[in-house]
mmCIF file of C-alpha atoms in Angstrom:
data_model
loop_
_atom_site.group_PDB
_atom_site.id
_atom_site.type_symbol
_atom_site.label_atom_id
_atom_site.label_comp_id
_atom_site.label_asym_id
_atom_site.label_seq_id
_atom_site.Cartn_x
_atom_site.Cartn_y
_atom_site.Cartn_z
ATOM 1 C CA UNK V 229 13.663 28.848 -2.123
ATOM 2 C CA UNK V 230 12.005 28.616 1.335
ATOM 3 C CA UNK V 231 12.821 25.484 3.261
ATOM 4 C CA UNK V 232 10.045 22.880 3.394
ATOM 5 C CA UNK V 233 9.445 22.391 7.122
ATOM 6 C CA UNK V 234 6.500 20.026 6.769
ATOM 7 C CA UNK V 235 8.612 16.889 7.469
ATOM 8 C CA UNK V 236 9.959 18.572 10.621
ATOM 9 C CA UNK V 237 6.437 19.531 11.711
ATOM 10 C CA UNK V 238 5.213 15.949 11.236
ATOM 11 C CA UNK V 239 8.098 14.490 13.243
ATOM 12 C CA UNK V 240 7.634 17.077 15.989
ATOM 13 C CA UNK V 241 3.884 16.463 16.073
ATOM 14 C CA UNK V 242 4.504 12.750 16.694
ATOM 15 C CA UNK V 243 6.957 13.478 19.493
ATOM 16 C CA UNK V 244 4.599 15.949 21.153
ATOM 17 C CA UNK V 245 1.714 13.468 21.028
ATOM 18 C CA UNK V 246 3.950 10.898 22.693
ATOM 19 C CA UNK V 247 4.968 13.416 25.355
ATOM 20 C CA UNK V 248 1.333 14.162 26.138
ATOM 21 C CA UNK V 249 0.774 10.577 27.305
ATOM 22 C CA UNK V 250 2.893 11.362 30.390
ATOM 23 C CA UNK V 251 0.554 14.161 31.444
ATOM 24 C CA UNK V 252 -2.914 14.005 32.954
ATOM 25 C CA UNK V 253 -5.780 16.186 31.713
ATOM 26 C CA UNK V 254 -5.510 19.622 33.311
ATOM 27 C CA UNK V 255 -1.719 19.468 33.722
ATOM 28 C CA UNK V 256 0.440 22.319 32.521
ATOM 29 C CA UNK V 257 2.511 21.137 29.560
ATOM 30 C CA UNK V 258 6.095 22.217 28.857
ATOM 31 C CA UNK V 259 6.783 25.854 27.996
ATOM 32 C CA UNK V 260 7.630 26.966 24.473
ATOM 33 C CA UNK V 261 11.280 27.475 25.394
ATOM 34 C CA UNK V 262 11.522 24.057 27.019
ATOM 35 C CA UNK V 263 9.982 22.369 23.990
ATOM 36 C CA UNK V 264 12.286 24.216 21.564
ATOM 37 C CA UNK V 265 15.311 23.170 23.598
ATOM 38 C CA UNK V 266 14.136 19.616 24.298
ATOM 39 C CA UNK V 267 13.227 18.771 20.696
ATOM 40 C CA UNK V 268 15.821 21.033 19.048
ATOM 41 C CA UNK V 269 13.278 22.662 16.771
ATOM 42 C CA UNK V 270 12.342 26.120 15.567
ATOM 43 C CA UNK V 271 9.559 28.199 17.049
ATOM 44 C CA UNK V 272 7.833 28.265 13.635
ATOM 45 C CA UNK V 273 7.666 24.459 13.421
ATOM 46 C CA UNK V 274 6.657 24.201 17.075
ATOM 47 C CA UNK V 275 3.776 26.638 16.685
ATOM 48 C CA UNK V 276 2.360 24.693 13.743
ATOM 49 C CA UNK V 277 2.709 21.327 15.491
ATOM 50 C CA UNK V 278 1.007 22.715 18.607
ATOM 51 C CA UNK V 279 -1.753 24.225 16.459
ATOM 52 C CA UNK V 280 -2.547 20.754 15.150
ATOM 53 C CA UNK V 281 -2.681 19.332 18.660
ATOM 54 C CA UNK V 282 -4.970 22.170 19.676
ATOM 55 C CA UNK V 283 -7.225 21.518 16.666
ATOM 56 C CA UNK V 284 -7.519 17.919 17.867
ATOM 57 C CA UNK V 285 -8.499 19.257 21.301
ATOM 58 C CA UNK V 286 -5.538 17.536 22.958
ATOM 59 C CA UNK V 287 -4.179 20.799 24.379
ATOM 60 C CA UNK V 288 -5.343 24.309 25.246
ATOM 61 C CA UNK V 289 -3.019 27.248 24.628
ATOM 62 C CA UNK V 290 -3.547 30.314 26.820
ATOM 63 C CA UNK V 291 -1.452 33.259 25.571
ATOM 64 C CA UNK V 292 0.921 34.632 28.203
ATOM 65 C CA UNK V 293 -0.109 31.807 30.558
ATOM 66 C CA UNK V 294 0.940 28.448 29.146
ATOM 67 C CA UNK V 295 -0.012 25.213 27.423
ATOM 68 C CA UNK V 296 -2.428 22.877 29.206
ATOM 69 C CA UNK V 297 -3.317 19.245 28.529
ATOM 70 C CA UNK V 298 -6.983 18.704 27.730
ATOM 71 C CA UNK V 299 -6.864 14.951 27.233
ATOM 72 C CA UNK V 300 -4.369 12.216 26.604
ATOM 73 C CA UNK V 301 -4.043 10.734 23.124
ATOM 74 C CA UNK V 302 -5.471 7.228 23.231
ATOM 75 C CA UNK V 303 -2.961 4.918 21.493
ATOM 76 C CA UNK V 304 -5.653 2.250 21.226
ATOM 77 C CA UNK V 305 -7.896 4.445 19.051
ATOM 78 C CA UNK V 306 -7.631 3.733 15.337
ATOM 79 C CA UNK V 307 -8.495 6.597 13.004
ATOM 80 C CA UNK V 308 -9.928 5.699 9.608
ATOM 81 C CA UNK V 309 -10.307 8.578 7.159
ATOM 82 C CA UNK V 310 -11.907 8.457 3.720
ATOM 83 C CA UNK V 311 -10.304 10.854 1.229
ATOM 84 C CA UNK V 312 -11.919 11.972 -2.029
ATOM 85 C CA UNK V 313 -12.774 15.119 -3.983
ATOM 86 C CA UNK V 314 -14.985 17.734 -2.378
ATOM 87 C CA UNK V 315 -17.659 17.543 -5.043
ATOM 88 C CA UNK V 316 -21.393 16.922 -4.516
ATOM 89 C CA UNK V 317 -21.881 13.246 -5.286
ATOM 90 C CA UNK V 318 -24.783 11.024 -4.346
ATOM 91 C CA UNK V 319 -22.503 8.041 -4.868
ATOM 92 C CA UNK V 320 -19.975 9.250 -2.308
ATOM 93 C CA UNK V 321 -22.623 10.358 0.159
ATOM 94 C CA UNK V 322 -24.106 6.870 0.022
ATOM 95 C CA UNK V 323 -20.783 5.029 0.313
ATOM 96 C CA UNK V 324 -19.414 7.356 3.007
ATOM 97 C CA UNK V 325 -22.497 6.747 5.154
ATOM 98 C CA UNK V 326 -21.997 2.996 4.861
ATOM 99 C CA UNK V 327 -18.292 3.330 5.709
ATOM 100 C CA UNK V 328 -19.156 5.432 8.754
ATOM 101 C CA UNK V 329 -21.694 2.887 9.965
ATOM 102 C CA UNK V 330 -19.277 -0.022 9.490
ATOM 103 C CA UNK V 331 -16.206 1.551 11.106
ATOM 104 C CA UNK V 332 -18.053 3.287 13.917
ATOM 105 C CA UNK V 333 -19.261 -0.162 14.979
ATOM 106 C CA UNK V 334 -15.671 -1.365 15.400
ATOM 107 C CA UNK V 335 -14.438 -0.983 19.000
ATOM 108 C CA UNK V 336 -11.739 1.664 19.288
ATOM 109 C CA UNK V 337 -12.234 3.059 15.767
ATOM 110 C CA UNK V 338 -13.005 6.636 14.778
ATOM 111 C CA UNK V 339 -14.196 7.453 11.257
ATOM 112 C CA UNK V 340 -13.813 10.816 9.496
ATOM 113 C CA UNK V 341 -13.730 12.377 6.043
ATOM 114 C CA UNK V 342 -11.055 14.534 4.437
ATOM 115 C CA UNK V 343 -12.317 16.219 1.292
ATOM 116 C CA UNK V 344 -9.937 17.472 -1.402
ATOM 117 C CA UNK V 345 -10.902 20.884 -2.818
ATOM 118 C CA UNK V 346 -11.056 20.867 -6.652
ATOM 119 C CA UNK V 347 -7.775 22.092 -8.076
ATOM 120 C CA UNK V 348 -5.927 21.455 -4.797
ATOM 121 C CA UNK V 349 -5.239 17.733 -5.334
ATOM 122 C CA UNK V 350 -1.430 17.852 -5.367
ATOM 123 C CA UNK V 351 -1.290 20.260 -2.441
ATOM 124 C CA UNK V 352 -3.494 17.926 -0.404
ATOM 125 C CA UNK V 353 -1.860 14.621 -1.379
ATOM 126 C CA UNK V 354 1.669 15.789 -0.742
ATOM 127 C CA UNK V 355 0.969 18.143 2.150
ATOM 128 C CA UNK V 356 -1.770 16.605 4.296
ATOM 129 C CA UNK V 357 -1.713 12.879 3.577
ATOM 130 C CA UNK V 358 0.211 11.789 6.659
ATOM 131 C CA UNK V 359 -0.183 10.328 10.158
ATOM 132 C CA UNK V 360 -1.799 13.481 11.440
ATOM 133 C CA UNK V 361 -4.758 12.771 9.187
ATOM 134 C CA UNK V 362 -5.395 9.248 10.461
ATOM 135 C CA UNK V 363 -4.009 5.750 10.913
ATOM 136 C CA UNK V 364 -5.268 4.535 7.539
ATOM 137 C CA UNK V 365 -6.668 6.487 4.577
ATOM 138 C CA UNK V 366 -9.254 5.160 2.130
ATOM 139 C CA UNK V 367 -8.243 7.105 -0.973
ATOM 140 C CA UNK V 368 -9.956 7.759 -4.289
ATOM 141 C CA UNK V 369 -7.797 9.636 -6.761
ATOM 142 C CA UNK V 370 -7.653 9.301 -10.544
ATOM 143 C CA UNK V 371 -3.872 9.776 -11.042
ATOM 144 C CA UNK V 372 -4.518 10.969 -14.604
ATOM 145 C CA UNK V 373 -2.287 14.025 -14.115
ATOM 146 C CA UNK V 374 0.410 12.313 -12.014
ATOM 147 C CA UNK V 375 3.991 11.622 -13.052
ATOM 148 C CA UNK V 376 5.875 8.461 -12.141
ATOM 149 C CA UNK V 377 7.631 10.462 -9.441
ATOM 150 C CA UNK V 378 4.276 11.565 -8.026
ATOM 151 C CA UNK V 379 3.027 7.981 -7.815
ATOM 152 C CA UNK V 380 6.281 6.801 -6.216
ATOM 153 C CA UNK V 381 6.055 9.620 -3.675
ATOM 154 C CA UNK V 382 2.473 8.717 -2.849
ATOM 155 C CA UNK V 383 3.258 5.014 -2.486
ATOM 156 C CA UNK V 384 5.939 5.923 0.066
ATOM 157 C CA UNK V 385 3.423 7.913 2.141
ATOM 158 C CA UNK V 386 3.821 7.450 5.900
ATOM 159 C CA UNK V 387 0.127 6.660 6.389
ATOM 160 C CA UNK V 388 -1.147 3.293 5.064
ATOM 161 C CA UNK V 389 -3.311 3.886 1.991
ATOM 162 C CA UNK V 390 -6.184 1.801 0.674
ATOM 163 C CA UNK V 391 -6.826 2.651 -2.965
ATOM 164 C CA UNK V 392 -10.499 2.618 -3.948
ATOM 165 C CA UNK V 393 -12.112 2.700 -7.385
ATOM 166 C CA UNK V 394 -9.466 0.740 -9.333
ATOM 167 C CA UNK V 395 -7.251 3.711 -10.145
ATOM 168 C CA UNK V 396 -4.097 1.859 -9.153
ATOM 169 C CA UNK V 397 -3.430 -1.858 -9.079
ATOM 170 C CA UNK V 398 -0.048 -3.505 -8.600
ATOM 171 C CA UNK V 399 1.585 -5.988 -6.257
ATOM 172 C CA UNK V 400 2.073 -4.754 -2.738
ATOM 173 C CA UNK V 401 -0.601 -2.056 -2.648
ATOM 174 C CA UNK V 402 -3.834 -2.132 -0.650
ATOM 175 C CA UNK V 403 -6.647 -1.858 -3.176
ATOM 176 C CA UNK V 404 -10.273 -2.610 -3.878
ATOM 177 C CA UNK V 405 -10.940 -3.802 -7.422
ATOM 178 C CA UNK V 406 -14.609 -3.684 -8.392
ATOM 179 C CA UNK V 407 -13.665 -5.208 -11.762
ATOM 180 C CA UNK V 408 -14.828 -2.406 -14.087
ATOM 181 C CA UNK V 409 -14.321 -4.606 -17.164
ATOM 182 C CA UNK V 410 -17.010 -6.873 -15.728
ATOM 183 C CA UNK V 411 -19.229 -3.834 -15.144
ATOM 184 C CA UNK V 412 -18.997 -2.972 -18.829
ATOM 185 C CA UNK V 413 -19.594 -6.593 -19.827
ATOM 186 C CA UNK V 414 -22.739 -6.807 -17.666
ATOM 187 C CA UNK V 415 -24.138 -3.689 -19.329
ATOM 188 C CA UNK V 416 -23.354 -5.001 -22.818
ATOM 189 C CA UNK V 417 -24.835 -8.410 -22.029
ATOM 190 C CA UNK V 418 -28.043 -6.851 -20.716
ATOM 191 C CA UNK V 419 -28.569 -4.880 -23.933
ATOM 192 C CA UNK V 420 -27.738 -7.900 -26.113
ATOM 193 C CA UNK V 421 -30.095 -10.199 -24.214
ATOM 194 C CA UNK V 422 -32.856 -7.672 -24.764
ATOM 195 C CA UNK V 423 -32.324 -7.757 -28.524
ATOM 196 C CA UNK V 424 -30.355 -4.532 -29.035
ATOM 197 C CA UNK V 425 -27.832 -4.429 -31.876
ATOM 198 C CA UNK V 426 -27.482 -0.667 -32.435
ATOM 199 C CA UNK V 427 -25.716 0.419 -29.283
ATOM 200 C CA UNK V 428 -23.844 3.484 -27.998
ATOM 201 C CA UNK V 429 -21.375 4.060 -25.165
ATOM 202 C CA UNK V 430 -21.947 7.426 -23.468
ATOM 203 C CA UNK V 431 -18.492 8.276 -22.112
ATOM 204 C CA UNK V 432 -19.262 10.875 -19.462
ATOM 205 C CA UNK V 433 -16.311 10.680 -17.050
ATOM 206 C CA UNK V 434 -12.603 11.684 -17.259
ATOM 207 C CA UNK V 435 -10.398 9.086 -18.937
ATOM 208 C CA UNK V 436 -8.799 7.512 -15.868
ATOM 209 C CA UNK V 437 -7.850 3.852 -15.500
ATOM 210 C CA UNK V 438 -11.216 2.832 -14.045
ATOM 211 C CA UNK V 439 -13.189 4.441 -16.889
ATOM 212 C CA UNK V 440 -10.885 2.958 -19.536
ATOM 213 C CA UNK V 441 -11.289 -0.530 -18.059
ATOM 214 C CA UNK V 442 -15.062 -0.169 -17.865
ATOM 215 C CA UNK V 443 -15.433 1.190 -21.400
ATOM 216 C CA UNK V 444 -13.006 -1.428 -22.694
ATOM 217 C CA UNK V 445 -15.038 -4.244 -21.170
ATOM 218 C CA UNK V 446 -18.255 -2.881 -22.686
ATOM 219 C CA UNK V 447 -16.780 -2.397 -26.171
ATOM 220 C CA UNK V 448 -14.841 -5.684 -26.234
ATOM 221 C CA UNK V 449 -17.893 -7.714 -25.179
ATOM 222 C CA UNK V 450 -19.973 -6.180 -27.968
ATOM 223 C CA UNK V 451 -17.205 -6.715 -30.516
ATOM 224 C CA UNK V 452 -17.068 -10.396 -29.579
ATOM 225 C CA UNK V 453 -20.717 -10.496 -30.676
ATOM 226 C CA UNK V 454 -20.019 -8.698 -33.954
ATOM 227 C CA UNK V 455 -21.174 -5.237 -32.849
ATOM 228 C CA UNK V 456 -19.116 -2.051 -32.985
ATOM 229 C CA UNK V 457 -20.785 0.486 -30.666
ATOM 230 C CA UNK V 458 -20.903 4.208 -31.261
ATOM 231 C CA UNK V 459 -18.814 6.230 -28.804
ATOM 232 C CA UNK V 460 -20.386 9.537 -27.764
ATOM 233 C CA UNK V 461 -17.854 11.642 -25.901
ATOM 234 C CA UNK V 462 -19.503 13.642 -23.115
ATOM 235 C CA UNK V 463 -16.458 13.990 -20.850
ATOM 236 C CA UNK V 464 -16.321 16.923 -18.484
ATOM 237 C CA UNK V 465 -13.406 18.729 -16.882
ATOM 238 C CA UNK V 466 -12.773 19.082 -13.163
ATOM 239 C CA UNK V 467 -15.407 21.349 -11.657
ATOM 240 C CA UNK V 468 -17.912 20.812 -14.474
ATOM 241 C CA UNK V 469 -21.210 18.940 -14.140
ATOM 242 C CA UNK V 470 -21.322 15.590 -15.942
ATOM 243 C CA UNK V 471 -25.114 15.979 -16.135
ATOM 244 C CA UNK V 472 -24.848 19.235 -18.100
ATOM 245 C CA UNK V 473 -22.050 18.088 -20.434
ATOM 246 C CA UNK V 474 -23.884 14.816 -21.143
ATOM 247 C CA UNK V 475 -27.156 16.600 -21.829
ATOM 248 C CA UNK V 476 -25.473 18.969 -24.297
ATOM 249 C CA UNK V 477 -23.469 16.279 -26.106
ATOM 250 C CA UNK V 478 -26.385 13.844 -26.440
ATOM 251 C CA UNK V 479 -28.718 16.637 -27.540
ATOM 252 C CA UNK V 480 -26.278 17.656 -30.318
ATOM 253 C CA UNK V 481 -25.826 14.030 -31.395
ATOM 254 C CA UNK V 482 -29.564 13.342 -31.596
ATOM 255 C CA UNK V 483 -30.257 16.617 -33.436
ATOM 256 C CA UNK V 484 -27.597 15.770 -36.001
ATOM 257 C CA UNK V 485 -28.105 12.026 -36.453
ATOM 258 C CA UNK V 486 -31.454 11.121 -34.903
ATOM 259 C CA UNK V 487 -31.953 8.056 -32.720
ATOM 260 C CA UNK V 488 -29.619 5.771 -34.655
ATOM 261 C CA UNK V 489 -28.974 3.612 -31.598
ATOM 262 C CA UNK V 490 -31.644 1.733 -29.649
ATOM 263 C CA UNK V 491 -29.684 1.177 -26.450
ATOM 264 C CA UNK V 492 -26.869 2.900 -24.585
ATOM 265 C CA UNK V 493 -24.627 2.566 -21.546
ATOM 266 C CA UNK V 494 -23.834 5.651 -19.429
ATOM 267 C CA UNK V 495 -21.041 5.792 -16.863
ATOM 268 C CA UNK V 496 -22.973 7.339 -14.002
ATOM 269 C CA UNK V 497 -26.472 8.045 -12.742
ATOM 270 C CA UNK V 498 -25.834 11.795 -12.505
ATOM 271 C CA UNK V 499 -24.770 11.915 -16.168
ATOM 272 C CA UNK V 500 -27.798 9.777 -17.050
ATOM 273 C CA UNK V 501 -30.091 12.520 -15.717
ATOM 274 C CA UNK V 502 -28.645 14.749 -18.446
ATOM 275 C CA UNK V 503 -29.202 12.069 -21.077
ATOM 276 C CA UNK V 504 -32.829 11.653 -19.965
ATOM 277 C CA UNK V 505 -33.397 15.390 -20.372
ATOM 278 C CA UNK V 506 -31.792 15.510 -23.826
ATOM 279 C CA UNK V 507 -33.702 12.474 -25.112
ATOM 280 C CA UNK V 508 -37.071 13.562 -23.779
ATOM 281 C CA UNK V 509 -36.695 17.228 -24.818
ATOM 282 C CA UNK V 510 -36.418 16.078 -28.455
ATOM 283 C CA UNK V 511 -39.583 14.025 -28.255
ATOM 284 C CA UNK V 512 -38.010 10.590 -27.919
ATOM 285 C CA UNK V 513 -39.080 8.186 -25.192
ATOM 286 C CA UNK V 514 -37.201 5.943 -22.790
ATOM 287 C CA UNK V 515 -37.256 3.009 -23.294
ATOM 288 C CA UNK V 516 -39.595 3.232 -26.310
ATOM 289 C CA UNK V 517 -36.999 4.780 -28.620
ATOM 290 C CA UNK V 518 -33.791 4.525 -26.588
ATOM 291 C CA UNK V 519 -33.033 2.062 -23.805
ATOM 292 C CA UNK V 520 -30.664 3.244 -21.090
ATOM 293 C CA UNK V 521 -28.468 1.385 -18.622
ATOM 294 C CA UNK V 522 -26.045 3.134 -16.258
ATOM 295 C CA UNK V 523 -23.149 2.300 -13.996
ATOM 296 C CA UNK V 524 -23.352 2.984 -10.249
ATOM 297 C CA UNK V 525 -26.271 2.288 -7.965
ATOM 298 C CA UNK V 526 -27.529 5.212 -5.903
ATOM 299 C CA UNK V 527 -30.990 5.791 -4.385
ATOM 300 C CA UNK V 528 -32.039 8.232 -7.116
ATOM 301 C CA UNK V 529 -31.689 5.531 -9.810
ATOM 302 C CA UNK V 530 -35.014 4.024 -8.709
ATOM 303 C CA UNK V 531 -36.662 7.468 -8.787
ATOM 304 C CA UNK V 532 -35.802 8.261 -12.403
ATOM 305 C CA UNK V 533 -38.717 8.355 -14.849
ATOM 306 C CA UNK V 534 -38.684 5.601 -15.963
ATOM 307 C CA UNK V 535 -36.732 3.871 -13.147
ATOM 308 C CA UNK V 536 -33.161 3.271 -14.284
ATOM 309 C CA UNK V 537 -31.552 -0.113 -14.911
ATOM 310 C CA UNK V 538 -28.049 -0.076 -13.428
ATOM 311 C CA UNK V 539 -24.905 -2.110 -13.129
ATOM 312 C CA UNK V 540 -24.681 -1.486 -9.430
ATOM 313 C CA UNK V 541 -21.851 -1.275 -6.986
ATOM 314 C CA UNK V 542 -22.346 -3.940 -4.348
ATOM 315 C CA UNK V 543 -22.097 -1.345 -1.574
ATOM 316 C CA UNK V 544 -22.513 -3.803 1.279
ATOM 317 C CA UNK V 545 -19.982 -6.254 -0.150
ATOM 318 C CA UNK V 546 -17.630 -3.365 -0.936
ATOM 319 C CA UNK V 547 -17.750 -2.033 2.626
ATOM 320 C CA UNK V 548 -17.348 -5.514 4.112
ATOM 321 C CA UNK V 549 -14.173 -6.083 2.097
ATOM 322 C CA UNK V 550 -12.724 -2.691 3.019
ATOM 323 C CA UNK V 551 -13.492 -3.230 6.696
ATOM 324 C CA UNK V 552 -11.999 -6.745 6.703
ATOM 325 C CA UNK V 553 -8.888 -5.482 4.942
ATOM 326 C CA UNK V 554 -8.438 -2.587 7.373
ATOM 327 C CA UNK V 555 -8.827 -4.976 10.314
ATOM 328 C CA UNK V 556 -6.051 -7.031 8.732
ATOM 329 C CA UNK V 557 -3.811 -3.954 8.551
ATOM 330 C CA UNK V 558 -4.406 -3.156 12.209
ATOM 331 C CA UNK V 559 -3.451 -6.712 13.158
ATOM 332 C CA UNK V 560 -0.264 -6.689 11.088
ATOM 333 C CA UNK V 561 -1.633 -8.687 8.133
ATOM 334 C CA UNK V 562 -1.741 -7.569 4.484
ATOM 335 C CA UNK V 563 -4.800 -5.882 3.013
ATOM 336 C CA UNK V 564 -4.082 -7.155 -0.490
ATOM 337 C CA UNK V 565 -6.157 -6.638 -3.628
ATOM 338 C CA UNK V 566 -9.798 -7.385 -2.834
ATOM 339 C CA UNK V 567 -12.270 -7.914 -5.660
ATOM 340 C CA UNK V 568 -15.890 -6.830 -5.397
ATOM 341 C CA UNK V 569 -17.754 -7.329 -8.689
ATOM 342 C CA UNK V 570 -20.831 -5.277 -9.501
ATOM 343 C CA UNK V 571 -24.288 -6.692 -10.110
ATOM 344 C CA UNK V 572 -27.164 -5.942 -12.481
ATOM 345 C CA UNK V 573 -30.361 -4.325 -11.173
ATOM 346 C CA UNK V 574 -33.041 -4.419 -13.851
ATOM 347 C CA UNK V 575 -35.752 -1.764 -13.871
ATOM 348 C CA UNK V 576 -37.866 -0.154 -16.579
ATOM 349 C CA UNK V 577 -35.357 1.796 -18.703
ATOM 350 C CA UNK V 578 -34.379 -1.110 -21.005
ATOM 351 C CA UNK V 579 -36.875 -2.340 -23.610
ATOM 352 C CA UNK V 580 -36.929 -5.951 -24.746
ATOM 353 C CA UNK V 581 -36.714 -5.917 -28.565
ATOM 354 C CA UNK V 582 -36.736 -9.687 -28.949
ATOM 355 C CA UNK V 583 -39.666 -11.074 -30.970
ATOM 356 C CA UNK V 584 -42.426 -12.221 -28.660
ATOM 357 C CA UNK V 585 -42.921 -15.976 -28.636
ATOM 358 C CA UNK V 586 -46.411 -16.966 -29.731
ATOM 359 C CA UNK V 587 -48.240 -19.412 -27.509
ATOM 360 C CA UNK V 588 -48.729 -22.957 -28.797
#
């Protein structure tokens, strides 16, 4: 089995960065042979470590001439990188833009993104999630396919991690908890207050911890009020579109059973677009026949027809908590578990079924 040289490359990369601080821009750096001898490394590991420095524009390599310093690494610069799947997502585009605005405003901070190609999650997490990537990583990962050993390995990562989206929560980790149970409860309460008693949960996302907590909160709140909701499974696999799978599943359900629920909760705005298409293609109306409420606030929610009621992520509060926690990390304080509950934004997709009060 080939030897894993990634740990050696990471250590060598750190030493080379440190050595660069003793050289001014334009200086000739050490030769290959000097570096191999000085750091007692192999040429293979050295070439890869130098390639990373060159990609960061810290050095310039001229074949047959030498290695030249382009600029010194600035030890005062803090690199914040957000890490999530490389999948088109209005939610992530919106949140990433807010992260970039918040961290770019911090003196000495540089913000970047590192996107994980679908199907390459393990390769990325255990190959690239290190100090070369940044000084702190804001990570979203579902962990649904991870073993205990995988989680332990990730928790011992050399770069500080901030876990987003509630996929991991235990003492000693840096995590944002947007309280998905409360998200589900807000959705259930909204439907109940509007007189709905025949209710469905449209489960459109993979069954990770966040989704289970959210669905559990929705179902438990309804059960406390004597209602057992229908569960319509629209889950998609990695690489599939939640909009398409939701449209197909809801279409089949309505064709088979009719509109036997008056209100439903969907786990994302993108999936809700599929539900809208299925409902309206069969001649039903929203909210006339079926009221719809979705999790996650993104700009397109207000542009749905009719405009979509959502249990919305408090983006500004979310970003403020992440930024404050990261500032704590940089000053040697703990990040901790920071809670950012969602909030209800009422629009036109939920019908009030309560009897109208007659005037006196």
